[in-house]
Amino acid sequence: MFVNILKLGWKNVWRNPARSGVVIIAVLLGTWAGIFSAGFFNGMLQDYLHKQIELSIGHMQVEHPQFGDLYNPKYSVSNSNEIVSYLEAQPYTREISAKSIATGLAQSPHSSFGVTINGIDVEADTSLAIEQYITEGEMIDTTSRNPILIGIELAERLDLELRSRMVLSFQDVTGEITGGAFRVAGIFDSFIDQFDESTVFVLQSDLNRLLGNMDAIHNIRVDMDDLATAEMHAEEIEQAFPGVLVKTWRDIAPDLRYTFDMMDLTLYIVMIIIIIGLVFSIINTMLMAVLERTRELGMLRAIGMNKSRTFSMVMIETVFLTMVGAPGGLLLSWLCITYFGNVGIDLSAFAQGLNQYGIGTVVYPSLTWSYYLNIMLMIALAALLSALYPAWRTLKLKPVQAIRKFN
Amino acid sequence: MRYAHRAESNYEYSNSTKESSDECYAAESMIPGVNTHPMTQIEPETSNLKKMSIITTTGLTKVYNADQVPVHALRGVDLTIDKGEFTSIVGPSGSGKTTLLNIIGGLDEPTEGKALIDNTDLTTLSDRKLINFRLHHIGFVFQAYNLIPVLTALENVSFIMQMQGRSSRECREKSIDLLKEVGLEDKINKRPSELSGGQQQRVAVARALASKPAFVLADEPTANLDSVSTAELLDMMLELNEREEMTFVFSTHDQRVIDRARRVVTLVDGKIDTDEKR
């Protein structure tokens, strides 16, 4: 009998094709809109997160425990060569970058601004992420004298151009103020305004000479293949080298961690809001369907259909109504996310606003399979919940009243 | 306790697949060639079956409270309908016809009195058992046909047998037999919207018979039919009545039905005014 009730439920869905069609399309579009917008925002946030990690913080950083937030240059990693060798031997390591760092003031004839000065070893670090964001000039190298790479925002703030001269002032390892003149070799645009404004790159040898310690390494950055294992490996490194502090990207940028953790929740909240809207639409439609069939349902009860069967019939009908549209919406959203995930969505018209938040102008939507699966389960649950009230109404039917003197 | 049997019809139904959830349906006929009917006490000889009471009401009273004012729909109706009768219940509007049919159909409860159908007092059954009782004992024909519009004629007839738990094959075979019986063998795959009113009512009669009921209860079955369809429907039902001894109870205003009824019970103000057997 259950199979027959299933068949009847399916046929009932198509009893009023226009009305059912509207609900099915609403479910399809709602599912698509919810998932695609989730994919869009996920792509945007992933871009933001990965750029932040790629450009500035990496997955792990090894530092002297007292280097800390004050960036005092006297606290360098003493056994940096040994640590770098150890890390290079680890299978999880993808890239290693050892930098010297100072914080100071960048000055031009027009203005000055506080910056973080990164001393990079361009010969040892062959794959520096910043290189791909250079829009003017070229990467700094040892053939020039005191070259510097600055961000486009800093260039505008200090009114600097390629080959302009500028001065960096900062504290050396003895605590004395020191400084040097640099010439702009390249300008980068990472699309993260704050980074472009407050970060400069110079040759490690130039910075270390001014710091007064030619071997100074303040920060060893490690990029890995698997972001999730950062905590585990950080502990391993600390155990191998007790005199250093290893921080993961989550420790370094708690705001990113929070963003990362909140992202999933936010995506689900968006989808839940859409599903709630759909639930009311489905309940409304099914109530109409049940109320206009009061006589028929009363007849079925009169001729001997028990309550559980009429309840099941309406439940099944509602689930069918919902689950016809949902897979279509899922498929459509998957196609859209896959397509735009490859070609990207150009938002250059909003570049200025997006860059302030560190988001690129081309968004590549992306979504994990688990999200699709969870959404499908949520929609199925919503379908069942939507069905409860209309189905419950059938339990309240009195056959004699429903069919009114048999008719 | 033994259970009664009814004479075998030419569209004999097996009780073997009747729902077992209700203990009332556990019994099987031990008499070869004789079809059982559950919950009906045994009668010794088939020759006496024509005299067997299918419906017995005693002191049936129904009082509705409309706006705190009691309305007496039935005032002590004593009525016995035997197997094989073709009875019309007539009377003016408000006379209590519908209330009486609702109660003997197990759709409503009397305020007082008893309604014995197949020797089962409906007033003692729980809601669940009452639904089951209707499924197995009472065939309904409604004024507006009330077929399921998304199902074909065959499926409409089969549906009630499927609810009884019969096999798909049996449901199909019996449904085809019944539709042949009512002259619709060429319409089995038509939906109600593709059938005329008369044809739909024939499907409704086939559906009512499909559950192999003790009797068929019909409320104004010809009210929506033209005179030709009415005559055809009455011919068909009279034939079933004569050939199968199927008991029919109608409520009607239709003089054409009243004229052909073998018994006419007239209700006035909730009481039986006249009871004419022809």
PDB file of N, CA and C in Angstrom, chain A residues 1-5 7-16 293 295-309 313 395 397-407, chain B residues 19 98 101-102 105 107-108 127-128 131-132 134-136 138 140-152 155-156 159-160 162-165 168 191 207 217-220 253:
ATOM      1  N   MET A   1       0.832  -1.214   0.000  1.00  0.00           N
ATOM      2  CA  MET A   1       0.000   0.000   0.000  1.00  0.00           C
ATOM      3  C   MET A   1       0.861   1.257   0.000  1.00  0.00           C
ATOM      4  N   PHE A   2       2.036   1.142   0.663  1.00  0.00           N
ATOM      5  CA  PHE A   2       2.895   2.319   0.741  1.00  0.00           C
ATOM      6  C   PHE A   2       3.317   2.771  -0.658  1.00  0.00           C
ATOM      7  N   VAL A   3       3.583   1.788  -1.507  1.00  0.00           N
ATOM      8  CA  VAL A   3       3.979   2.118  -2.883  1.00  0.00           C
ATOM      9  C   VAL A   3       2.841   2.851  -3.582  1.00  0.00           C
ATOM     10  N   ASN A   4       1.613   2.405  -3.330  1.00  0.00           N
ATOM     11  CA  ASN A   4       0.461   3.064  -3.950  1.00  0.00           C
ATOM     12  C   ASN A   4       0.277   4.476  -3.421  1.00  0.00           C
ATOM     13  N   ILE A   5       0.547   4.649  -2.133  1.00  0.00           N
ATOM     14  CA  ILE A   5       0.443   6.005  -1.573  1.00  0.00           C
ATOM     15  C   ILE A   5       1.550   6.882  -2.150  1.00  0.00           C
ATOM     16  N   LYS A   7       2.779   6.550  -5.150  1.00  0.00           N
ATOM     17  CA  LYS A   7       2.326   6.869  -6.515  1.00  0.00           C
ATOM     18  C   LYS A   7       1.256   7.953  -6.491  1.00  0.00           C
ATOM     19  N   LEU A   8       0.322   7.793  -5.539  1.00  0.00           N
ATOM     20  CA  LEU A   8      -0.766   8.779  -5.450  1.00  0.00           C
ATOM     21  C   LEU A   8      -0.206  10.149  -5.074  1.00  0.00           C
ATOM     22  N   GLY A   9       0.748  10.160  -4.138  1.00  0.00           N
ATOM     23  CA  GLY A   9       1.383  11.419  -3.729  1.00  0.00           C
ATOM     24  C   GLY A   9       2.044  12.099  -4.918  1.00  0.00           C
ATOM     25  N   TRP A  10       2.740  11.312  -5.717  1.00  0.00           N
ATOM     26  CA  TRP A  10       3.419  11.866  -6.903  1.00  0.00           C
ATOM     27  C   TRP A  10       2.394  12.424  -7.891  1.00  0.00           C
ATOM     28  N   LYS A  11       1.308  11.674  -8.103  1.00  0.00           N
ATOM     29  CA  LYS A  11       0.279  12.155  -9.034  1.00  0.00           C
ATOM     30  C   LYS A  11      -0.392  13.415  -8.493  1.00  0.00           C
ATOM     31  N   ASN A  12      -0.572  13.455  -7.180  1.00  0.00           N
ATOM     32  CA  ASN A  12      -1.203  14.639  -6.588  1.00  0.00           C
ATOM     33  C   ASN A  12      -0.372  15.901  -6.796  1.00  0.00           C
ATOM     34  N   VAL A  13       0.969  15.719  -6.827  1.00  0.00           N
ATOM     35  CA  VAL A  13       1.839  16.881  -7.051  1.00  0.00           C
ATOM     36  C   VAL A  13       1.484  17.548  -8.375  1.00  0.00           C
ATOM     37  N   TRP A  14       1.145  16.714  -9.353  1.00  0.00           N
ATOM     38  CA  TRP A  14       0.885  17.233 -10.705  1.00  0.00           C
ATOM     39  C   TRP A  14      -0.598  17.483 -10.963  1.00  0.00           C
ATOM     40  N   ARG A  15      -1.388  17.445  -9.909  1.00  0.00           N
ATOM     41  CA  ARG A  15      -2.819  17.699 -10.038  1.00  0.00           C
ATOM     42  C   ARG A  15      -3.055  19.132 -10.499  1.00  0.00           C
ATOM     43  N   ASN A  16      -2.264  20.047  -9.948  1.00  0.00           N
ATOM     44  CA  ASN A  16      -2.345  21.444 -10.369  1.00  0.00           C
ATOM     45  C   ASN A  16      -0.944  21.843 -10.838  1.00  0.00           C
ATOM     46  N   ARG A 293      -8.999  20.031  -1.166  1.00  0.00           N
ATOM     47  CA  ARG A 293      -9.332  18.611  -1.329  1.00  0.00           C
ATOM     48  C   ARG A 293      -9.988  18.052  -0.072  1.00  0.00           C
ATOM     49  N   ARG A 295     -13.011  17.591   0.693  1.00  0.00           N
ATOM     50  CA  ARG A 295     -14.057  16.606   0.405  1.00  0.00           C
ATOM     51  C   ARG A 295     -13.460  15.270  -0.005  1.00  0.00           C
ATOM     52  N   GLU A 296     -12.441  15.361  -0.848  1.00  0.00           N
ATOM     53  CA  GLU A 296     -11.809  14.127  -1.324  1.00  0.00           C
ATOM     54  C   GLU A 296     -11.140  13.378  -0.163  1.00  0.00           C
ATOM     55  N   LEU A 297     -10.450  14.159   0.686  1.00  0.00           N
ATOM     56  CA  LEU A 297      -9.794  13.512   1.830  1.00  0.00           C
ATOM     57  C   LEU A 297     -10.842  12.929   2.778  1.00  0.00           C
ATOM     58  N   GLY A 298     -11.958  13.665   2.905  1.00  0.00           N
ATOM     59  CA  GLY A 298     -13.051  13.154   3.730  1.00  0.00           C
ATOM     60  C   GLY A 298     -13.618  11.877   3.143  1.00  0.00           C
ATOM     61  N   MET A 299     -13.726  11.854   1.800  1.00  0.00           N
ATOM     62  CA  MET A 299     -14.225  10.647   1.140  1.00  0.00           C
ATOM     63  C   MET A 299     -13.285   9.473   1.407  1.00  0.00           C
ATOM     64  N   LEU A 300     -11.968   9.747   1.287  1.00  0.00           N
ATOM     65  CA  LEU A 300     -10.996   8.668   1.518  1.00  0.00           C
ATOM     66  C   LEU A 300     -11.105   8.131   2.934  1.00  0.00           C
ATOM     67  N   ARG A 301     -11.269   9.055   3.878  1.00  0.00           N
ATOM     68  CA  ARG A 301     -11.428   8.614   5.264  1.00  0.00           C
ATOM     69  C   ARG A 301     -12.738   7.837   5.419  1.00  0.00           C
ATOM     70  N   ALA A 302     -13.783   8.300   4.720  1.00  0.00           N
ATOM     71  CA  ALA A 302     -15.076   7.625   4.832  1.00  0.00           C
ATOM     72  C   ALA A 302     -15.010   6.199   4.309  1.00  0.00           C
ATOM     73  N   ILE A 303     -14.324   6.016   3.198  1.00  0.00           N
ATOM     74  CA  ILE A 303     -14.318   4.667   2.609  1.00  0.00           C
ATOM     75  C   ILE A 303     -13.300   3.761   3.292  1.00  0.00           C
ATOM     76  N   GLY A 304     -12.543   4.314   4.232  1.00  0.00           N
ATOM     77  CA  GLY A 304     -11.711   3.416   5.034  1.00  0.00           C
ATOM     78  C   GLY A 304     -10.221   3.709   5.047  1.00  0.00           C
ATOM     79  N   MET A 305      -9.809   4.863   4.543  1.00  0.00           N
ATOM     80  CA  MET A 305      -8.371   5.186   4.611  1.00  0.00           C
ATOM     81  C   MET A 305      -8.088   5.714   6.009  1.00  0.00           C
ATOM     82  N   ASN A 306      -7.173   5.070   6.683  1.00  0.00           N
ATOM     83  CA  ASN A 306      -6.946   5.485   8.073  1.00  0.00           C
ATOM     84  C   ASN A 306      -6.092   6.755   8.150  1.00  0.00           C
ATOM     85  N   LYS A 307      -5.996   7.273   9.370  1.00  0.00           N
ATOM     86  CA  LYS A 307      -5.345   8.572   9.551  1.00  0.00           C
ATOM     87  C   LYS A 307      -3.875   8.534   9.146  1.00  0.00           C
ATOM     88  N   SER A 308      -3.219   7.441   9.485  1.00  0.00           N
ATOM     89  CA  SER A 308      -1.786   7.394   9.189  1.00  0.00           C
ATOM     90  C   SER A 308      -1.552   7.410   7.685  1.00  0.00           C
ATOM     91  N   ARG A 309      -2.470   6.819   6.929  1.00  0.00           N
ATOM     92  CA  ARG A 309      -2.289   6.813   5.473  1.00  0.00           C
ATOM     93  C   ARG A 309      -2.559   8.185   4.856  1.00  0.00           C
ATOM     94  N   MET A 313       0.223  10.334   3.008  1.00  0.00           N
ATOM     95  CA  MET A 313       0.004  10.779   1.636  1.00  0.00           C
ATOM     96  C   MET A 313       0.367  12.258   1.485  1.00  0.00           C
ATOM     97  N   LEU A 395      -5.459  15.107   9.803  1.00  0.00           N
ATOM     98  CA  LEU A 395      -5.852  14.291  10.958  1.00  0.00           C
ATOM     99  C   LEU A 395      -7.085  14.872  11.643  1.00  0.00           C
ATOM    100  N   LEU A 397      -9.551  16.188  10.157  1.00  0.00           N
ATOM    101  CA  LEU A 397     -10.760  16.084   9.329  1.00  0.00           C
ATOM    102  C   LEU A 397     -11.741  15.077   9.900  1.00  0.00           C
ATOM    103  N   LYS A 398     -12.969  15.478   9.983  1.00  0.00           N
ATOM    104  CA  LYS A 398     -14.051  14.548  10.324  1.00  0.00           C
ATOM    105  C   LYS A 398     -14.715  14.180   9.003  1.00  0.00           C
ATOM    106  N   PRO A 399     -14.702  12.930   8.645  1.00  0.00           N
ATOM    107  CA  PRO A 399     -15.249  12.560   7.329  1.00  0.00           C
ATOM    108  C   PRO A 399     -16.653  13.103   7.102  1.00  0.00           C
ATOM    109  N   VAL A 400     -17.467  13.026   8.126  1.00  0.00           N
ATOM    110  CA  VAL A 400     -18.859  13.430   7.944  1.00  0.00           C
ATOM    111  C   VAL A 400     -18.972  14.923   7.653  1.00  0.00           C
ATOM    112  N   GLN A 401     -18.061  15.706   8.246  1.00  0.00           N
ATOM    113  CA  GLN A 401     -18.090  17.140   7.961  1.00  0.00           C
ATOM    114  C   GLN A 401     -17.410  17.428   6.632  1.00  0.00           C
ATOM    115  N   ALA A 402     -16.333  16.667   6.375  1.00  0.00           N
ATOM    116  CA  ALA A 402     -15.560  16.921   5.165  1.00  0.00           C
ATOM    117  C   ALA A 402     -16.377  16.678   3.914  1.00  0.00           C
ATOM    118  N   ILE A 403     -17.156  15.638   3.930  1.00  0.00           N
ATOM    119  CA  ILE A 403     -17.908  15.344   2.705  1.00  0.00           C
ATOM    120  C   ILE A 403     -19.328  15.889   2.775  1.00  0.00           C
ATOM    121  N   ARG A 404     -19.718  16.448   3.889  1.00  0.00           N
ATOM    122  CA  ARG A 404     -21.021  17.079   4.083  1.00  0.00           C
ATOM    123  C   ARG A 404     -22.133  16.209   3.500  1.00  0.00           C
ATOM    124  N   LYS A 405     -22.750  15.529   4.365  1.00  0.00           N
ATOM    125  CA  LYS A 405     -23.820  14.601   4.035  1.00  0.00           C
ATOM    126  C   LYS A 405     -23.433  13.714   2.834  1.00  0.00           C
ATOM    127  N   PHE A 406     -22.286  13.141   2.987  1.00  0.00           N
ATOM    128  CA  PHE A 406     -21.718  12.211   1.997  1.00  0.00           C
ATOM    129  C   PHE A 406     -21.216  12.906   0.748  1.00  0.00           C
ATOM    130  N   ASN A 407     -21.474  14.187   0.562  1.00  0.00           N
ATOM    131  CA  ASN A 407     -21.119  14.815  -0.696  1.00  0.00           C
ATOM    132  C   ASN A 407     -20.396  16.117  -0.479  1.00  0.00           C
TER     133      ASN A 407
ATOM    134  N   GLU B  19      -6.954  -7.107   6.031  1.00  0.00           N
ATOM    135  CA  GLU B  19      -5.979  -6.661   7.027  1.00  0.00           C
ATOM    136  C   GLU B  19      -6.122  -7.463   8.310  1.00  0.00           C
ATOM    137  N   THR B  98     -30.041  12.232   6.016  1.00  0.00           N
ATOM    138  CA  THR B  98     -28.578  12.240   5.961  1.00  0.00           C
ATOM    139  C   THR B  98     -27.984  11.795   7.280  1.00  0.00           C
ATOM    140  N   LEU B 101     -28.232   8.104   7.501  1.00  0.00           N
ATOM    141  CA  LEU B 101     -27.233   7.441   6.663  1.00  0.00           C
ATOM    142  C   LEU B 101     -25.829   7.597   7.233  1.00  0.00           C
ATOM    143  N   ASN B 102     -25.539   8.787   7.767  1.00  0.00           N
ATOM    144  CA  ASN B 102     -24.217   8.998   8.374  1.00  0.00           C
ATOM    145  C   ASN B 102     -23.992   8.009   9.511  1.00  0.00           C
ATOM    146  N   GLY B 105     -23.688   4.490   8.313  1.00  0.00           N
ATOM    147  CA  GLY B 105     -22.438   4.383   7.548  1.00  0.00           C
ATOM    148  C   GLY B 105     -21.206   4.462   8.427  1.00  0.00           C
ATOM    149  N   LEU B 107     -20.159   7.011  10.055  1.00  0.00           N
ATOM    150  CA  LEU B 107     -19.491   8.303   9.930  1.00  0.00           C
ATOM    151  C   LEU B 107     -19.875   9.255  11.049  1.00  0.00           C
ATOM    152  N   ASP B 108     -20.910   8.933  11.757  1.00  0.00           N
ATOM    153  CA  ASP B 108     -21.372   9.803  12.841  1.00  0.00           C
ATOM    154  C   ASP B 108     -21.879   8.910  13.981  1.00  0.00           C
ATOM    155  N   ASP B 127     -12.244   4.598  17.086  1.00  0.00           N
ATOM    156  CA  ASP B 127     -12.121   5.309  15.820  1.00  0.00           C
ATOM    157  C   ASP B 127     -11.359   4.465  14.797  1.00  0.00           C
ATOM    158  N   ARG B 128     -10.280   3.842  15.246  1.00  0.00           N
ATOM    159  CA  ARG B 128      -9.454   3.044  14.342  1.00  0.00           C
ATOM    160  C   ARG B 128     -10.233   1.835  13.818  1.00  0.00           C
ATOM    161  N   ILE B 131     -12.914   2.882  11.271  1.00  0.00           N
ATOM    162  CA  ILE B 131     -12.377   3.118   9.918  1.00  0.00           C
ATOM    163  C   ILE B 131     -12.184   1.775   9.218  1.00  0.00           C
ATOM    164  N   ASN B 132     -11.619   0.844   9.955  1.00  0.00           N
ATOM    165  CA  ASN B 132     -11.392  -0.492   9.406  1.00  0.00           C
ATOM    166  C   ASN B 132     -12.709  -1.186   9.068  1.00  0.00           C
ATOM    167  N   ARG B 134     -15.521   0.286   8.219  1.00  0.00           N
ATOM    168  CA  ARG B 134     -16.060   0.895   6.995  1.00  0.00           C
ATOM    169  C   ARG B 134     -15.342   0.343   5.766  1.00  0.00           C
ATOM    170  N   LEU B 135     -14.029   0.188   5.912  1.00  0.00           N
ATOM    171  CA  LEU B 135     -13.232  -0.303   4.784  1.00  0.00           C
ATOM    172  C   LEU B 135     -13.701  -1.684   4.332  1.00  0.00           C
ATOM    173  N   HIS B 136     -14.093  -2.511   5.268  1.00  0.00           N
ATOM    174  CA  HIS B 136     -14.408  -3.898   4.928  1.00  0.00           C
ATOM    175  C   HIS B 136     -15.903  -4.200   4.810  1.00  0.00           C
ATOM    176  N   ILE B 138     -18.688  -1.590   4.401  1.00  0.00           N
ATOM    177  CA  ILE B 138     -19.655  -0.642   3.837  1.00  0.00           C
ATOM    178  C   ILE B 138     -19.118  -0.057   2.535  1.00  0.00           C
ATOM    179  N   PHE B 140     -19.588   2.900  -0.235  1.00  0.00           N
ATOM    180  CA  PHE B 140     -20.179   4.238  -0.297  1.00  0.00           C
ATOM    181  C   PHE B 140     -20.276   4.713  -1.743  1.00  0.00           C
ATOM    182  N   VAL B 141     -21.424   5.304  -2.052  1.00  0.00           N
ATOM    183  CA  VAL B 141     -21.569   5.993  -3.338  1.00  0.00           C
ATOM    184  C   VAL B 141     -22.047   7.403  -3.008  1.00  0.00           C
ATOM    185  N   PHE B 142     -21.329   8.377  -3.555  1.00  0.00           N
ATOM    186  CA  PHE B 142     -21.618   9.764  -3.198  1.00  0.00           C
ATOM    187  C   PHE B 142     -22.320  10.481  -4.347  1.00  0.00           C
ATOM    188  N   GLN B 143     -23.014  11.499  -3.965  1.00  0.00           N
ATOM    189  CA  GLN B 143     -23.759  12.281  -4.968  1.00  0.00           C
ATOM    190  C   GLN B 143     -22.817  12.839  -6.039  1.00  0.00           C
ATOM    191  N   ALA B 144     -21.676  13.358  -5.607  1.00  0.00           N
ATOM    192  CA  ALA B 144     -20.743  13.998  -6.555  1.00  0.00           C
ATOM    193  C   ALA B 144     -19.656  13.026  -6.999  1.00  0.00           C
ATOM    194  N   TYR B 145     -19.934  11.758  -6.958  1.00  0.00           N
ATOM    195  CA  TYR B 145     -19.054  10.657  -7.398  1.00  0.00           C
ATOM    196  C   TYR B 145     -17.832  10.508  -6.498  1.00  0.00           C
ATOM    197  N   ASN B 146     -17.139  11.669  -6.268  1.00  0.00           N
ATOM    198  CA  ASN B 146     -15.966  11.683  -5.393  1.00  0.00           C
ATOM    199  C   ASN B 146     -14.932  10.623  -5.759  1.00  0.00           C
ATOM    200  N   LEU B 147     -14.630  10.558  -7.043  1.00  0.00           N
ATOM    201  CA  LEU B 147     -13.513   9.703  -7.457  1.00  0.00           C
ATOM    202  C   LEU B 147     -12.228  10.507  -7.286  1.00  0.00           C
ATOM    203  N   ILE B 148     -11.121   9.796  -7.216  1.00  0.00           N
ATOM    204  CA  ILE B 148      -9.835  10.498  -7.113  1.00  0.00           C
ATOM    205  C   ILE B 148      -9.436  10.920  -8.527  1.00  0.00           C
ATOM    206  N   PRO B 149      -9.386  12.221  -8.774  1.00  0.00           N
ATOM    207  CA  PRO B 149      -9.247  12.682 -10.164  1.00  0.00           C
ATOM    208  C   PRO B 149      -7.939  12.295 -10.838  1.00  0.00           C
ATOM    209  N   VAL B 150      -6.890  12.053 -10.048  1.00  0.00           N
ATOM    210  CA  VAL B 150      -5.595  11.753 -10.682  1.00  0.00           C
ATOM    211  C   VAL B 150      -5.439  10.267 -10.993  1.00  0.00           C
ATOM    212  N   LEU B 151      -6.419   9.467 -10.590  1.00  0.00           N
ATOM    213  CA  LEU B 151      -6.328   8.027 -10.846  1.00  0.00           C
ATOM    214  C   LEU B 151      -7.288   7.634 -11.961  1.00  0.00           C
ATOM    215  N   THR B 152      -6.942   6.586 -12.670  1.00  0.00           N
ATOM    216  CA  THR B 152      -7.832   6.069 -13.712  1.00  0.00           C
ATOM    217  C   THR B 152      -8.991   5.317 -13.049  1.00  0.00           C
ATOM    218  N   GLU B 155      -7.667   2.313 -11.377  1.00  0.00           N
ATOM    219  CA  GLU B 155      -6.931   2.627 -10.140  1.00  0.00           C
ATOM    220  C   GLU B 155      -7.887   3.054  -9.028  1.00  0.00           C
ATOM    221  N   ASN B 156      -8.935   3.781  -9.394  1.00  0.00           N
ATOM    222  CA  ASN B 156      -9.916   4.192  -8.389  1.00  0.00           C
ATOM    223  C   ASN B 156     -10.566   2.980  -7.736  1.00  0.00           C
ATOM    224  N   PHE B 159      -7.940   0.967  -5.643  1.00  0.00           N
ATOM    225  CA  PHE B 159      -7.383   1.647  -4.469  1.00  0.00           C
ATOM    226  C   PHE B 159      -7.957   1.095  -3.163  1.00  0.00           C
ATOM    227  N   ILE B 160      -9.249   0.886  -3.154  1.00  0.00           N
ATOM    228  CA  ILE B 160      -9.879   0.434  -1.902  1.00  0.00           C
ATOM    229  C   ILE B 160      -9.433  -0.993  -1.565  1.00  0.00           C
ATOM    230  N   GLN B 162      -6.525  -2.216  -2.450  1.00  0.00           N
ATOM    231  CA  GLN B 162      -5.139  -2.085  -1.995  1.00  0.00           C
ATOM    232  C   GLN B 162      -5.100  -1.701  -0.515  1.00  0.00           C
ATOM    233  N   MET B 163      -6.038  -0.845  -0.131  1.00  0.00           N
ATOM    234  CA  MET B 163      -6.096  -0.472   1.291  1.00  0.00           C
ATOM    235  C   MET B 163      -6.435  -1.680   2.151  1.00  0.00           C
ATOM    236  N   GLN B 164      -7.176  -2.622   1.558  1.00  0.00           N
ATOM    237  CA  GLN B 164      -7.516  -3.830   2.310  1.00  0.00           C
ATOM    238  C   GLN B 164      -6.360  -4.816   2.369  1.00  0.00           C
ATOM    239  N   GLY B 165      -5.325  -4.502   1.620  1.00  0.00           N
ATOM    240  CA  GLY B 165      -4.129  -5.329   1.683  1.00  0.00           C
ATOM    241  C   GLY B 165      -4.109  -6.462   0.690  1.00  0.00           C
ATOM    242  N   SER B 168      -1.513  -6.887  -5.692  1.00  0.00           N
ATOM    243  CA  SER B 168      -1.699  -6.015  -6.862  1.00  0.00           C
ATOM    244  C   SER B 168      -2.421  -6.757  -7.971  1.00  0.00           C
ATOM    245  N   ARG B 191      -9.410   8.603 -16.961  1.00  0.00           N
ATOM    246  CA  ARG B 191      -9.516   9.336 -15.693  1.00  0.00           C
ATOM    247  C   ARG B 191     -10.938   9.881 -15.565  1.00  0.00           C
ATOM    248  N   ARG B 207     -16.370   0.854  -7.300  1.00  0.00           N
ATOM    249  CA  ARG B 207     -15.477   1.055  -6.162  1.00  0.00           C
ATOM    250  C   ARG B 207     -16.159   0.624  -4.865  1.00  0.00           C
ATOM    251  N   LEU B 217     -24.161   2.022   0.589  1.00  0.00           N
ATOM    252  CA  LEU B 217     -24.891   3.184   1.071  1.00  0.00           C
ATOM    253  C   LEU B 217     -24.718   4.291   0.042  1.00  0.00           C
ATOM    254  N   ALA B 218     -25.819   4.833  -0.445  1.00  0.00           N
ATOM    255  CA  ALA B 218     -25.701   5.832  -1.505  1.00  0.00           C
ATOM    256  C   ALA B 218     -26.553   7.040  -1.158  1.00  0.00           C
ATOM    257  N   ASP B 219     -25.885   8.188  -1.149  1.00  0.00           N
ATOM    258  CA  ASP B 219     -26.622   9.409  -0.834  1.00  0.00           C
ATOM    259  C   ASP B 219     -26.891  10.161  -2.124  1.00  0.00           C
ATOM    260  N   GLU B 220     -28.156  10.223  -2.483  1.00  0.00           N
ATOM    261  CA  GLU B 220     -28.571  10.932  -3.693  1.00  0.00           C
ATOM    262  C   GLU B 220     -27.678  10.575  -4.887  1.00  0.00           C
ATOM    263  N   HIS B 253     -34.164  12.196  -3.257  1.00  0.00           N
ATOM    264  CA  HIS B 253     -35.367  12.980  -3.538  1.00  0.00           C
ATOM    265  C   HIS B 253     -35.920  12.603  -4.904  1.00  0.00           C
TER     266      HIS B 253
END
